[in-house]
């Protein structure tokens, strides 16, 4: 066991702020991730919040601003339990780092993704009670944490389109896997936005603001943007860039790991795949010869919006070894790019290139 009750095999990238991920093979053992394995992404220190005096403020383009206690949220609205996967936009950054350096960012492997059964109140129920003005197009969120950037406390926040908040079952969660949220994962209240980058699932939630435009908060308007491969820190214009929101389709191979030596005979390959928005993972293809020939993997967990799927395939590895490759397809027939260089970006976000693992054969 490590600090914060994390698993002894958890990889801690930073202690202040605390950032860590489990080995992906351990994640692949259960659809709902045990708390000791759930990845952690923080930009500042974990705030201490007193549940008794805690209030969630709802303001902006609403009929009347509100300030809700935890009891108001628990007792004033229908209680919902829902299984949702969170994935950091930086998941699988290590493969981008193999193309070119990405200084100053956490070198996430393929474990910055986890799934919980969240308990809470639907955001749309709380918004319905507040009465949303027809001019509102986005819901902006702020957390209670203090995050310093360029000498200023910018806090942590972001926004999602109002339409997404309504149809994607965004949840104001106070429970994770049947227990109250832990401080590390957002106690006493966090947002959980299915199908969106993890950054939009704001922890230690302080406020909801209904507004006509996306949030101008640092982590929406500056960080978490994707730039073309030829742009770097010296040439970037932060006003440009693609503002991240919905996740793209991706897959990872959790066993075998890169560089493994595998026995002669059929080899069991396992992994996960994840789709974004309201799309589902429809199919995963696996190759043991670097993508020359393919077979369709078995999906071993149900296809559900906002939830990863697990897959497996038995492949023959050519004598001398080979490159095992996986690529997923979603319900809009989107699939993953073959060449990682085409999507390389200097902040290292949204790597969804084919997953590749090289193995030697005995
Ligand atoms: N919310 C606040 N207030 N502060 C943060 O630093 N990190 C975000 C999001 N919510 C963050 C936050 C990011 S980038 C991710 S990927 C998820 O929380 C991670 O959630 P977890 O730590 O519970 O896994």
Coordinates of N, CA and C and ligand atoms in Angstrom, one line a residue, residues 6 10 17-20 35 38-45 47 86-91 108 112-114 118 141-147 149 155-157 176 181-186 189-191 196-206 219 224 349, ligand 1:
X6 N -3.1 3.9 -2.3 CA -2.9 3.3 -3.6 C -2.1 2.0 -3.6
X10 N 1.3 0.9 -8.0 CA 0.9 2.1 -8.6 C 2.2 3.0 -9.0
X17 N 2.0 18.3 -7.3 CA 0.7 17.7 -7.1 C 0.8 16.2 -7.3
X18 N -0.1 15.4 -6.7 CA 0.0 14.0 -6.7 C -0.6 13.5 -8.1
X19 N 0.2 12.7 -8.8 CA -0.2 12.2 -10.1 C 0.3 10.8 -10.2
X20 N -0.6 9.8 -10.6 CA -0.1 8.5 -10.7 C -1.1 7.6 -11.5
X35 N -10.6 1.3 -6.1 CA -10.1 2.6 -5.7 C -8.6 2.7 -5.7
X38 N -7.3 3.2 -9.2 CA -7.8 4.3 -10.0 C -6.8 5.4 -10.2
X39 N -6.5 5.8 -11.5 CA -5.5 6.8 -11.7 C -5.8 8.1 -11.1
X40 N -4.8 9.0 -10.9 CA -5.1 10.3 -10.3 C -4.4 11.3 -11.1
X41 N -5.1 12.4 -11.4 CA -4.6 13.6 -12.1 C -5.0 14.8 -11.4
X42 N -4.0 15.5 -10.8 CA -4.2 16.7 -10.1 C -3.3 17.8 -10.6
X43 N -3.7 19.0 -10.6 CA -2.9 20.2 -11.1 C -2.4 21.0 -9.9
X44 N -3.0 20.8 -8.8 CA -2.6 21.5 -7.6 C -2.8 20.7 -6.4
X45 N -2.5 21.2 -5.2 CA -2.7 20.4 -3.9 C -4.2 20.1 -3.8
X47 N -7.5 20.1 -2.0 CA -8.1 21.0 -1.0 C -8.8 20.2 0.1
X86 N -13.3 7.4 -16.9 CA -12.6 8.6 -17.0 C -11.3 8.3 -17.7
X87 N -11.0 9.2 -18.7 CA -9.7 9.0 -19.3 C -9.0 10.4 -19.5
X88 N -7.8 10.5 -19.1 CA -7.1 11.7 -19.2 C -6.7 12.0 -20.6
X89 N -6.7 13.2 -21.1 CA -6.3 13.6 -22.5 C -4.8 13.2 -22.7
X90 N -4.1 13.0 -21.6 CA -2.7 12.7 -21.8 C -2.4 11.2 -21.8
X91 N -3.4 10.4 -21.7 CA -3.2 8.9 -21.7 C -2.5 8.5 -22.9
X108 N 2.5 9.9 -19.1 CA 1.5 8.8 -18.9 C 1.7 7.7 -19.8
X112 N -3.7 5.9 -17.6 CA -4.4 7.2 -17.2 C -5.9 7.1 -17.6
X113 N -6.5 6.0 -17.3 CA -7.9 5.7 -17.6 C -8.4 4.7 -16.5
X114 N -9.6 4.9 -16.0 CA -10.2 4.0 -15.0 C -11.7 4.2 -15.0
X118 N -20.4 5.5 -10.1 CA -20.5 6.8 -9.5 C -21.9 7.0 -9.0
X141 N -17.6 25.1 -15.1 CA -17.4 24.6 -13.8 C -16.1 25.1 -13.2
X142 N -16.1 25.3 -11.9 CA -14.8 25.7 -11.2 C -14.6 24.7 -10.0
X143 N -13.4 24.4 -9.7 CA -13.1 23.6 -8.6 C -12.6 24.5 -7.4
X144 N -12.4 23.9 -6.2 CA -12.0 24.6 -5.1 C -10.5 24.7 -4.9
X145 N -9.8 23.9 -5.8 CA -8.3 23.8 -5.7 C -7.6 25.1 -6.2
X146 N -6.5 25.4 -5.6 CA -5.6 26.5 -6.0 C -4.5 26.0 -6.9
X147 N -4.5 26.4 -8.2 CA -3.5 26.0 -9.1 C -2.7 27.2 -9.6
X149 N -0.3 29.1 -12.1 CA 0.4 29.1 -13.4 C 0.9 30.5 -13.7
X155 N -6.7 28.5 -10.5 CA -7.7 27.6 -10.1 C -7.8 26.5 -11.2
X156 N -8.8 25.7 -11.1 CA -9.1 24.7 -12.2 C -10.5 24.7 -12.6
X157 N -10.8 24.8 -13.9 CA -12.1 24.8 -14.4 C -12.2 24.4 -15.8
X176 N -18.3 7.1 -5.1 CA -17.4 6.4 -6.0 C -17.3 5.0 -5.5
X181 N -16.8 10.0 -1.9 CA -15.6 10.3 -2.7 C -14.5 10.5 -1.7
X182 N -13.3 10.1 -2.0 CA -12.1 10.4 -1.2 C -11.6 11.8 -1.6
X183 N -10.8 12.4 -0.7 CA -10.3 13.7 -1.0 C -9.6 13.8 -2.3
X184 N -8.8 12.7 -2.6 CA -8.0 12.7 -3.8 C -8.8 12.8 -5.1
X185 N -10.0 12.2 -5.0 CA -10.8 12.1 -6.2 C -12.0 13.0 -6.2
X186 N -12.0 14.0 -5.3 CA -12.9 15.1 -5.4 C -13.9 15.4 -4.3
X189 N -17.8 16.7 -3.7 CA -18.6 16.6 -4.9 C -17.8 16.9 -6.2
X190 N -17.9 16.0 -7.2 CA -17.2 16.3 -8.4 C -18.2 16.0 -9.6
X191 N -17.8 16.5 -10.7 CA -18.6 16.3 -11.9 C -18.0 15.0 -12.6
X196 N -16.1 12.4 -22.3 CA -15.3 13.7 -22.4 C -13.9 13.4 -21.8
X197 N -13.0 14.2 -22.2 CA -11.7 14.1 -21.6 C -11.8 14.3 -20.1
X198 N -11.0 13.6 -19.3 CA -11.1 13.7 -17.8 C -11.0 15.1 -17.3
X199 N -10.4 16.0 -18.0 CA -10.2 17.4 -17.4 C -11.6 18.1 -17.2
X200 N -12.6 17.6 -18.0 CA -13.9 18.3 -17.8 C -14.7 17.7 -16.6
X201 N -14.2 16.6 -16.0 CA -14.8 16.1 -14.8 C -14.2 16.7 -13.6
X202 N -14.6 18.0 -13.4 CA -14.0 18.8 -12.3 C -14.3 18.3 -10.9
X203 N -13.2 18.2 -10.2 CA -13.2 17.7 -8.8 C -13.4 18.9 -7.8
X204 N -13.8 18.6 -6.6 CA -14.0 19.6 -5.5 C -14.8 20.7 -6.1
X205 N -16.0 20.4 -6.7 CA -16.8 21.4 -7.5 C -17.3 22.5 -6.6
X206 N -17.0 23.7 -7.0 CA -17.4 24.9 -6.3 C -18.6 25.6 -7.0
X219 N -7.6 26.2 -18.1 CA -7.5 24.8 -18.5 C -8.5 24.5 -19.6
X224 N -5.0 22.0 -22.6 CA -5.9 21.0 -23.2 C -6.4 21.5 -24.6
X349 N -1.3 15.5 -26.2 CA -2.7 15.1 -25.9 C -3.2 14.1 -27.0
Ligands
LIG1 N1 -10.6 18.9 -11.1 C1 -9.9 19.8 -10.3 N2 -10.6 20.7 -9.6 N3 -8.5 19.9 -10.4 C2 -7.8 19.1 -11.2 O1 -6.6 19.2 -11.2 N4 -7.9 17.3 -12.9 C3 -8.7 16.8 -14.0 C4 -10.0 16.3 -13.6 N5 -10.6 17.2 -12.6 C5 -8.5 18.1 -12.0 C6 -9.9 18.1 -11.9 C7 -8.1 15.8 -14.9 S1 -7.0 16.4 -16.0 C8 -8.5 14.5 -14.9 S2 -7.9 13.5 -16.0 C9 -9.4 14.0 -13.9 O2 -9.8 15.0 -13.0 C10 -8.8 12.9 -13.1 O3 -9.6 12.4 -12.1 P1 -9.1 11.5 -11.0 O4 -7.9 12.1 -10.3 O5 -10.2 11.2 -10.0 O6 -8.7 10.2 -11.7

